[in-house]
mmCIF file of C-alpha atoms in Angstrom:
data_model
loop_
_atom_site.group_PDB
_atom_site.id
_atom_site.type_symbol
_atom_site.label_atom_id
_atom_site.label_comp_id
_atom_site.label_asym_id
_atom_site.label_seq_id
_atom_site.Cartn_x
_atom_site.Cartn_y
_atom_site.Cartn_z
ATOM 1 C CA MET O 1 2.489 -4.988 -11.533
ATOM 2 C CA SER O 2 1.146 -6.386 -14.892
ATOM 3 C CA ASN O 3 3.806 -6.033 -18.489
ATOM 4 C CA THR O 4 1.003 -4.727 -20.228
ATOM 5 C CA LEU O 5 1.256 -1.460 -22.143
ATOM 6 C CA ASP O 6 -1.962 -0.730 -20.420
ATOM 7 C CA SER O 7 0.085 -1.129 -17.404
ATOM 8 C CA MET O 8 2.750 1.009 -18.186
ATOM 9 C CA LEU O 9 1.888 4.391 -17.341
ATOM 10 C CA SER O 10 4.534 7.372 -17.348
ATOM 11 C CA ILE O 11 5.550 9.319 -14.827
ATOM 12 C CA GLN O 12 3.594 12.568 -16.374
ATOM 13 C CA GLN O 13 0.022 10.338 -17.510
ATOM 14 C CA VAL O 14 0.480 9.127 -13.564
ATOM 15 C CA SER O 15 0.098 13.470 -12.685
ATOM 16 C CA VAL O 16 -2.555 14.248 -14.695
ATOM 17 C CA ARG O 17 -4.479 11.410 -13.298
ATOM 18 C CA THR O 18 -3.893 11.684 -9.481
ATOM 19 C CA GLY O 19 -3.351 15.439 -9.790
ATOM 20 C CA LEU O 20 0.363 15.133 -8.287
ATOM 21 C CA THR O 21 3.587 17.124 -8.919
ATOM 22 C CA LYS O 22 5.899 14.664 -10.239
ATOM 23 C CA PRO O 23 8.318 15.967 -7.747
ATOM 24 C CA VAL O 24 5.429 14.807 -5.257
ATOM 25 C CA ILE O 25 5.294 11.578 -7.255
ATOM 26 C CA ARG O 26 9.200 11.062 -6.953
ATOM 27 C CA LYS O 27 9.401 12.197 -3.277
ATOM 28 C CA TRP O 28 6.929 9.628 -1.845
ATOM 29 C CA GLU O 29 8.460 7.121 -3.959
ATOM 30 C CA ASP O 30 11.625 7.676 -2.845
ATOM 31 C CA ARG O 31 11.140 8.459 1.073
ATOM 32 C CA TYR O 32 7.715 6.927 1.725
ATOM 33 C CA LYS O 33 7.707 3.757 -0.588
ATOM 34 C CA THR O 34 4.339 4.662 -1.477
ATOM 35 C CA VAL O 35 4.717 2.971 -5.184
ATOM 36 C CA GLU O 36 7.445 1.153 -6.383
ATOM 37 C CA PRO O 37 7.470 1.762 -9.873
ATOM 38 C CA LYS O 38 8.768 -0.319 -12.844
ATOM 39 C CA ARG O 39 11.757 0.794 -14.509
ATOM 40 C CA LEU O 40 12.321 0.179 -18.322
ATOM 41 C CA GLU O 41 16.011 -0.434 -19.654
ATOM 42 C CA ASN O 42 16.476 3.249 -19.998
ATOM 43 C CA GLY O 43 15.332 4.387 -16.686
ATOM 44 C CA ARG O 44 12.279 5.747 -16.886
ATOM 45 C CA ARG O 45 9.746 4.908 -14.341
ATOM 46 C CA VAL O 46 6.067 3.445 -15.153
ATOM 47 C CA TYR O 47 3.167 2.791 -13.510
ATOM 48 C CA SER O 48 0.267 0.203 -13.108
ATOM 49 C CA GLU O 49 -3.322 0.997 -12.319
ATOM 50 C CA ARG O 50 -2.833 -0.058 -8.941
ATOM 51 C CA ASP O 51 0.185 3.114 -8.044
ATOM 52 C CA VAL O 52 -2.794 5.561 -9.597
ATOM 53 C CA GLN O 53 -5.358 4.184 -7.076
ATOM 54 C CA ILE O 54 -2.632 3.606 -4.037
ATOM 55 C CA LEU O 55 -1.429 7.123 -4.798
ATOM 56 C CA GLN O 56 -5.077 8.776 -5.136
ATOM 57 C CA ALA O 57 -5.985 7.203 -2.192
ATOM 58 C CA VAL O 58 -2.663 8.758 -0.383
ATOM 59 C CA ARG O 59 -3.654 11.341 -1.783
ATOM 60 C CA ASN O 60 -7.659 11.874 -0.144
ATOM 61 C CA LEU O 61 -6.346 10.735 3.450
ATOM 62 C CA VAL O 62 -4.069 13.041 3.361
ATOM 63 C CA ASP O 63 -6.191 16.002 2.673
ATOM 64 C CA GLU O 64 -8.433 14.328 5.520
ATOM 65 C CA GLY O 65 -5.476 15.165 7.790
ATOM 66 C CA MET O 66 -4.020 12.281 7.914
ATOM 67 C CA SER O 67 -0.101 11.880 7.646
ATOM 68 C CA ILE O 68 1.923 10.767 4.327
ATOM 69 C CA GLN O 69 3.012 7.840 6.529
ATOM 70 C CA GLN O 70 -0.244 6.802 7.616
ATOM 71 C CA ALA O 71 -1.894 7.260 4.171
ATOM 72 C CA THR O 72 0.790 5.211 2.617
ATOM 73 C CA THR O 73 0.502 2.406 4.766
ATOM 74 C CA TYR O 74 -3.470 2.358 5.112
ATOM 75 C CA ALA O 75 -3.529 2.447 0.875
ATOM 76 C CA LEU O 76 -1.155 -0.454 0.780
ATOM 77 C CA GLU O 77 -3.436 -2.890 2.949
ATOM 78 C CA ASN O 78 -6.998 -1.182 1.650
ATOM 79 C CA VAL O 79 -6.087 -1.279 -1.977
ATOM 80 C CA PRO O 80 -6.705 -4.230 -3.831
ATOM 81 C CA GLU O 81 -4.832 -5.837 -6.924
ATOM 82 C CA PRO O 82 -6.826 -5.945 -9.330
ATOM 83 C CA ILE O 83 -8.388 -8.922 -10.509
ATOM 84 C CA ALA O 84 -8.419 -9.010 -14.413
ATOM 85 C CA GLN O 85 -6.122 -6.471 -16.623
ATOM 86 C CA HIS O 86 -7.404 -2.483 -16.522
ATOM 87 C CA THR O 87 -9.214 -1.335 -19.934
ATOM 88 C CA SER O 88 -10.241 1.820 -19.888
ATOM 89 C CA SER O 89 -13.349 3.319 -20.776
ATOM 90 C CA PRO O 90 -14.211 5.864 -23.262
ATOM 91 C CA ILE O 91 -15.428 7.975 -20.143
ATOM 92 C CA SER O 92 -12.314 7.561 -18.180
ATOM 93 C CA ASP O 93 -10.575 8.108 -20.952
ATOM 94 C CA TYR O 94 -12.557 11.266 -22.151
ATOM 95 C CA CYS O 95 -11.623 12.937 -18.368
ATOM 96 C CA PHE O 96 -8.194 12.030 -18.917
ATOM 97 C CA ARG O 97 -7.283 13.403 -21.998
ATOM 98 C CA LEU O 98 -9.535 16.643 -21.040
ATOM 99 C CA LEU O 99 -7.089 16.969 -17.553
ATOM 100 C CA GLU O 100 -3.700 16.752 -19.679
ATOM 101 C CA GLU O 101 -4.895 19.272 -21.941
ATOM 102 C CA GLY O 102 -5.848 21.719 -19.748
ATOM 103 C CA THR O 103 -2.500 21.252 -18.233
ATOM 104 C CA ASN O 104 -1.495 23.099 -21.243
ATOM 105 C CA CYS O 105 -3.879 24.979 -21.583
ATOM 106 C CA ASN O 106 -4.939 23.711 -25.495
ATOM 107 C CA VAL O 107 -7.963 25.125 -26.352
ATOM 108 C CA PRO O 108 -8.528 23.687 -29.910
ATOM 109 C CA ALA O 109 -7.639 20.148 -28.327
ATOM 110 C CA ILE O 110 -9.986 20.619 -25.425
ATOM 111 C CA HIS O 111 -13.341 21.647 -27.314
ATOM 112 C CA HIS O 112 -12.057 18.745 -30.042
ATOM 113 C CA ILE O 113 -12.504 16.223 -27.084
ATOM 114 C CA LEU O 114 -15.970 17.533 -25.472
ATOM 115 C CA GLN O 115 -17.575 17.319 -29.124
ATOM 116 C CA GLU O 116 -16.311 13.857 -29.726
ATOM 117 C CA ALA O 117 -17.207 12.878 -25.948
ATOM 118 C CA HIS O 118 -20.177 14.642 -26.498
ATOM 119 C CA HIS O 119 -21.008 12.874 -29.663
ATOM 120 C CA LYS O 120 -20.100 9.402 -28.578
ATOM 121 C CA LEU O 121 -22.360 9.059 -25.420
ATOM 122 C CA GLY O 122 -25.214 11.393 -25.677
ATOM 123 C CA ILE O 123 -25.641 14.087 -24.095
ATOM 124 C CA LEU O 124 -26.465 12.997 -20.710
ATOM 125 C CA PRO O 125 -23.884 10.935 -20.000
ATOM 126 C CA PHE O 126 -21.522 13.220 -21.656
ATOM 127 C CA LEU O 127 -22.539 15.691 -18.514
ATOM 128 C CA ASP O 128 -22.741 13.235 -15.555
ATOM 129 C CA GLN O 129 -19.823 11.068 -16.334
ATOM 130 C CA VAL O 130 -18.170 13.120 -18.320
ATOM 131 C CA VAL O 131 -17.825 17.328 -17.574
ATOM 132 C CA SER O 132 -19.198 16.640 -13.793
ATOM 133 C CA PRO O 133 -16.276 14.827 -12.751
ATOM 134 C CA LEU O 134 -13.972 16.677 -14.573
ATOM 135 C CA LEU O 135 -15.287 19.936 -13.314
ATOM 136 C CA LEU O 136 -14.896 18.899 -10.192
ATOM 137 C CA GLU O 137 -10.854 17.325 -10.088
ATOM 138 C CA VAL O 138 -10.199 20.829 -12.284
ATOM 139 C CA GLY O 139 -11.752 22.839 -8.852
ATOM 140 C CA TYR O 140 -10.035 20.851 -6.666
ATOM 141 C CA ARG O 141 -6.947 21.141 -8.688
ATOM 142 C CA TRP O 142 -6.991 25.279 -8.545
ATOM 143 C CA GLU O 143 -7.931 24.971 -4.822
ATOM 144 C CA LYS O 144 -5.044 22.973 -3.988
ATOM 145 C CA ALA O 145 -2.958 25.433 -6.235
ATOM 146 C CA GLN O 146 -1.815 22.306 -8.655
ATOM 147 C CA TRP O 147 -3.399 24.206 -11.498
ATOM 148 C CA ASP O 148 -2.872 28.223 -11.718
ATOM 149 C CA PRO O 149 -5.784 30.753 -12.130
ATOM 150 C CA PHE O 150 -5.122 30.841 -16.215
ATOM 151 C CA GLN O 151 -5.180 27.088 -16.282
ATOM 152 C CA GLU O 152 -8.015 26.901 -15.034
ATOM 153 C CA SER O 153 -10.121 29.522 -16.186
ATOM 154 C CA VAL O 154 -9.210 28.353 -19.595
ATOM 155 C CA CYS O 155 -10.449 25.045 -19.173
ATOM 156 C CA SER O 156 -14.030 25.907 -17.727
ATOM 157 C CA THR O 157 -14.470 28.753 -20.359
ATOM 158 C CA VAL O 158 -14.064 25.726 -23.130
ATOM 159 C CA ILE O 159 -16.517 24.158 -21.159
ATOM 160 C CA ARG O 160 -18.814 27.149 -20.644
ATOM 161 C CA ASP O 161 -18.732 27.642 -23.883
ATOM 162 C CA TYR O 162 -19.435 24.214 -25.212
ATOM 163 C CA LEU O 163 -22.337 24.015 -23.248
ATOM 164 C CA VAL O 164 -23.983 27.136 -23.733
ATOM 165 C CA GLY O 165 -23.652 26.105 -27.478
ATOM 166 C CA LEU O 166 -25.717 22.755 -27.128
ATOM 167 C CA ARG O 167 -27.581 24.680 -25.235
ATOM 168 C CA HIS O 168 -29.027 27.180 -28.255
ATOM 169 C CA GLU O 169 -29.049 24.008 -30.388
ATOM 170 C CA ILE O 170 -31.881 22.528 -28.686
ATOM 171 C CA GLN O 171 -35.386 24.315 -29.534
ATOM 172 C CA VAL O 172 -38.065 24.580 -27.136
ATOM 173 C CA PRO O 173 -41.240 26.612 -27.856
ATOM 174 C CA SER O 174 -41.206 30.340 -27.237
ATOM 175 C CA ASP O 175 -44.031 30.005 -24.811
ATOM 176 C CA ALA O 176 -42.509 27.478 -22.288
ATOM 177 C CA PRO O 177 -41.976 27.818 -19.038
ATOM 178 C CA LEU O 178 -38.823 30.073 -18.244
ATOM 179 C CA ILE O 179 -36.115 28.542 -15.239
ATOM 180 C CA LEU O 180 -34.191 31.955 -13.826
ATOM 181 C CA ALA O 181 -30.742 30.095 -12.980
ATOM 182 C CA ALA O 182 -28.364 32.541 -10.493
ATOM 183 C CA CYS O 183 -25.236 32.400 -8.595
ATOM 184 C CA LEU O 184 -25.594 34.144 -5.115
ATOM 185 C CA PRO O 185 -24.408 37.295 -4.489
ATOM 186 C CA GLY O 186 -20.390 36.272 -4.050
ATOM 187 C CA GLU O 187 -20.755 33.220 -5.666
ATOM 188 C CA ALA O 188 -18.149 33.016 -8.912
ATOM 189 C CA HIS O 189 -18.489 29.501 -10.179
ATOM 190 C CA ASP O 190 -21.260 29.389 -12.601
ATOM 191 C CA LEU O 191 -20.537 26.155 -14.210
ATOM 192 C CA PRO O 192 -22.819 24.249 -12.246
ATOM 193 C CA LEU O 193 -25.746 26.159 -14.064
ATOM 194 C CA CYS O 194 -24.875 26.280 -17.092
ATOM 195 C CA ILE O 195 -25.736 21.597 -16.815
ATOM 196 C CA LEU O 196 -28.203 22.408 -14.712
ATOM 197 C CA LEU O 197 -29.862 24.641 -17.504
ATOM 198 C CA LEU O 198 -28.957 22.355 -20.601
ATOM 199 C CA LYS O 199 -31.047 19.601 -18.516
ATOM 200 C CA ALA O 200 -33.798 21.957 -18.133
ATOM 201 C CA ARG O 201 -33.831 22.479 -21.948
ATOM 202 C CA MET O 202 -34.143 19.237 -22.404
ATOM 203 C CA MET O 203 -37.041 18.956 -20.438
ATOM 204 C CA GLY O 204 -38.443 21.383 -22.439
ATOM 205 C CA TYR O 205 -37.715 24.505 -20.136
ATOM 206 C CA ARG O 206 -36.014 27.871 -21.836
ATOM 207 C CA GLY O 207 -33.798 28.889 -19.518
ATOM 208 C CA TYR O 208 -31.960 32.357 -18.335
ATOM 209 C CA LEU O 209 -28.690 32.458 -16.890
ATOM 210 C CA ILE O 210 -27.423 35.586 -14.634
ATOM 211 C CA SER O 211 -23.579 36.133 -14.493
ATOM 212 C CA SER O 212 -21.431 34.880 -11.690
ATOM 213 C CA SER O 213 -21.461 37.241 -8.221
ATOM 214 C CA PRO O 214 -24.526 39.456 -9.071
ATOM 215 C CA ALA O 215 -24.722 42.416 -7.134
ATOM 216 C CA PRO O 216 -27.004 42.161 -4.003
ATOM 217 C CA GLY O 217 -30.821 42.338 -4.752
ATOM 218 C CA SER O 218 -30.319 42.438 -8.857
ATOM 219 C CA ILE O 219 -31.566 38.502 -8.913
ATOM 220 C CA GLU O 220 -35.110 39.577 -6.907
ATOM 221 C CA HIS O 221 -35.024 42.736 -9.585
ATOM 222 C CA LEU O 222 -35.170 40.109 -12.119
ATOM 223 C CA VAL O 223 -37.241 37.649 -11.210
ATOM 224 C CA ARG O 224 -39.693 40.931 -11.869
ATOM 225 C CA GLN O 225 -38.931 41.357 -15.435
ATOM 226 C CA PHE O 226 -38.490 37.801 -16.173
ATOM 227 C CA LYS O 227 -40.951 36.715 -14.107
ATOM 228 C CA PRO O 228 -39.947 32.626 -14.396
ATOM 229 C CA ALA O 229 -41.635 29.322 -13.263
ATOM 230 C CA VAL O 230 -38.521 28.576 -11.374
ATOM 231 C CA VAL O 231 -35.412 30.544 -9.558
ATOM 232 C CA LEU O 232 -32.546 28.501 -9.536
ATOM 233 C CA LEU O 233 -29.139 29.425 -7.084
ATOM 234 C CA SER O 234 -26.383 28.648 -6.705
ATOM 235 C CA ALA O 235 -23.652 28.597 -3.662
ATOM 236 C CA MET O 236 -20.044 25.937 -4.333
ATOM 237 C CA SER O 237 -18.844 27.118 -1.342
ATOM 238 C CA LEU O 238 -19.564 29.398 1.833
ATOM 239 C CA VAL O 239 -17.683 32.673 -0.003
ATOM 240 C CA PRO O 240 -21.094 34.014 -0.839
ATOM 241 C CA PHE O 241 -22.383 34.038 2.872
ATOM 242 C CA GLN O 242 -19.202 35.932 3.958
ATOM 243 C CA LEU O 243 -19.144 38.247 1.517
ATOM 244 C CA CYS O 244 -22.503 38.803 1.363
ATOM 245 C CA PRO O 245 -24.161 37.925 4.364
ATOM 246 C CA GLY O 246 -27.849 38.062 4.501
ATOM 247 C CA SER O 247 -28.168 37.775 0.809
ATOM 248 C CA LEU O 248 -30.158 34.167 0.946
ATOM 249 C CA GLU O 249 -32.168 35.375 3.279
ATOM 250 C CA GLU O 250 -33.389 38.524 1.678
ATOM 251 C CA ILE O 251 -34.338 36.546 -1.871
ATOM 252 C CA ASP O 252 -35.695 33.709 1.076
ATOM 253 C CA GLU O 253 -37.918 36.681 2.267
ATOM 254 C CA PHE O 254 -38.607 37.721 -1.354
ATOM 255 C CA ALA O 255 -39.779 33.839 -2.276
ATOM 256 C CA HIS O 256 -42.240 34.573 0.403
ATOM 257 C CA TYR O 257 -44.185 37.440 -1.118
ATOM 258 C CA ASN O 258 -44.334 35.652 -5.136
ATOM 259 C CA PRO O 259 -45.555 32.118 -3.946
ATOM 260 C CA HIS O 260 -46.565 31.382 -7.669
ATOM 261 C CA ILE O 261 -42.793 31.276 -8.552
ATOM 262 C CA ARG O 262 -40.698 27.805 -7.190
ATOM 263 C CA PHE O 263 -37.363 29.118 -5.140
ATOM 264 C CA PHE O 264 -34.426 26.617 -4.824
ATOM 265 C CA VAL O 265 -31.060 26.877 -3.697
ATOM 266 C CA GLY O 266 -28.343 24.230 -4.160
ATOM 267 C CA GLY O 267 -24.375 23.260 -4.260
ATOM 268 C CA ILE O 268 -22.408 22.441 -1.523
ATOM 269 C CA GLY O 269 -21.569 25.890 0.292
ATOM 270 C CA ALA O 270 -25.855 26.455 0.487
ATOM 271 C CA LYS O 271 -25.753 22.631 2.112
ATOM 272 C CA SER O 272 -23.325 23.381 5.032
ATOM 273 C CA TYR O 273 -24.697 26.872 5.959
ATOM 274 C CA LEU O 274 -27.952 25.386 5.879
ATOM 275 C CA GLN O 275 -27.471 23.414 8.255
ATOM 276 C CA THR O 276 -27.374 26.368 10.932
ATOM 277 C CA HIS O 277 -29.882 28.603 9.218
ATOM 278 C CA ASN O 278 -33.437 28.045 8.216
ATOM 279 C CA LEU O 279 -35.512 29.061 5.389
ATOM 280 C CA GLN O 280 -38.990 29.346 4.547
ATOM 281 C CA SER O 281 -39.560 29.880 0.955
ATOM 282 C CA VAL O 282 -36.939 28.447 -0.432
ATOM 283 C CA ALA O 283 -36.111 24.820 -0.499
ATOM 284 C CA PHE O 284 -32.793 22.960 -0.631
ATOM 285 C CA ALA O 285 -32.161 20.736 -4.018
ATOM 286 C CA GLU O 286 -29.803 18.263 -4.637
ATOM 287 C CA ALA O 287 -30.640 17.528 -8.443
ATOM 288 C CA ILE O 288 -32.837 19.207 -10.916
ATOM 289 C CA GLU O 289 -34.636 16.211 -12.113
ATOM 290 C CA PRO O 290 -37.502 15.570 -8.934
ATOM 291 C CA ILE O 291 -38.062 20.121 -9.218
ATOM 292 C CA LEU O 292 -39.233 19.778 -13.300
ATOM 293 C CA GLU O 293 -41.038 16.346 -12.930
ATOM 294 C CA GLU O 294 -43.352 17.885 -10.742
#
């Protein structure tokens, strides 16, 4: 391991970077020799960037069903030594800092870092390289019970409020085409839609976001009321299809009778669901840019 200060990470920093608790990191060290951190004169563990990469690889392999020992053996054989001294980019540093402050539920610090990253990088790099990977990691930690619901809620709320504020700062004509965005009934994660609406705003569209987990039938009602040009639907899990079976098919039928409005659905859950179900009038979309550039 390099002796440079850049490679001397504390176990707390490694915990934030990998999503593993400090007891788990110590257990993997002692029992499986996953990593062998250097110790300072005071006995404190310090880790290298390669240690972080190995722990992240083992975590991913264990999640896929591999045993810890098998995952350790594979990671040690396949994670290469760094060719040059690691220097962290501003982007990775922003995510790291946001996760650290999110763990502590430090709302002012989270907001300050978001503002710093946005002003430093610009909106699109900020969304694609900071916010999106951050949300994936927050979701992972919540799903694996590494974060409690309060930590997830605090971090998500600050991010949502910041994105909404950014969207309102961008002026578009009052007669610009409208996008109506909604989670499917039963879906509570609306942050991906906040990102999409902000990108749409930058492309000259107005946007309206329906609150998460809308009641069945409310999306169709609001479409009739607002008469949007585009409707964006989202399902990040299979929960909506389990809690409200048939809701997407009902929207699909509604879309059939409103051919002047373009309907799209996205998200990991929707993608999985559509592998075994067919829609006639609602198209699946991976990204918003191709939709709005048509």
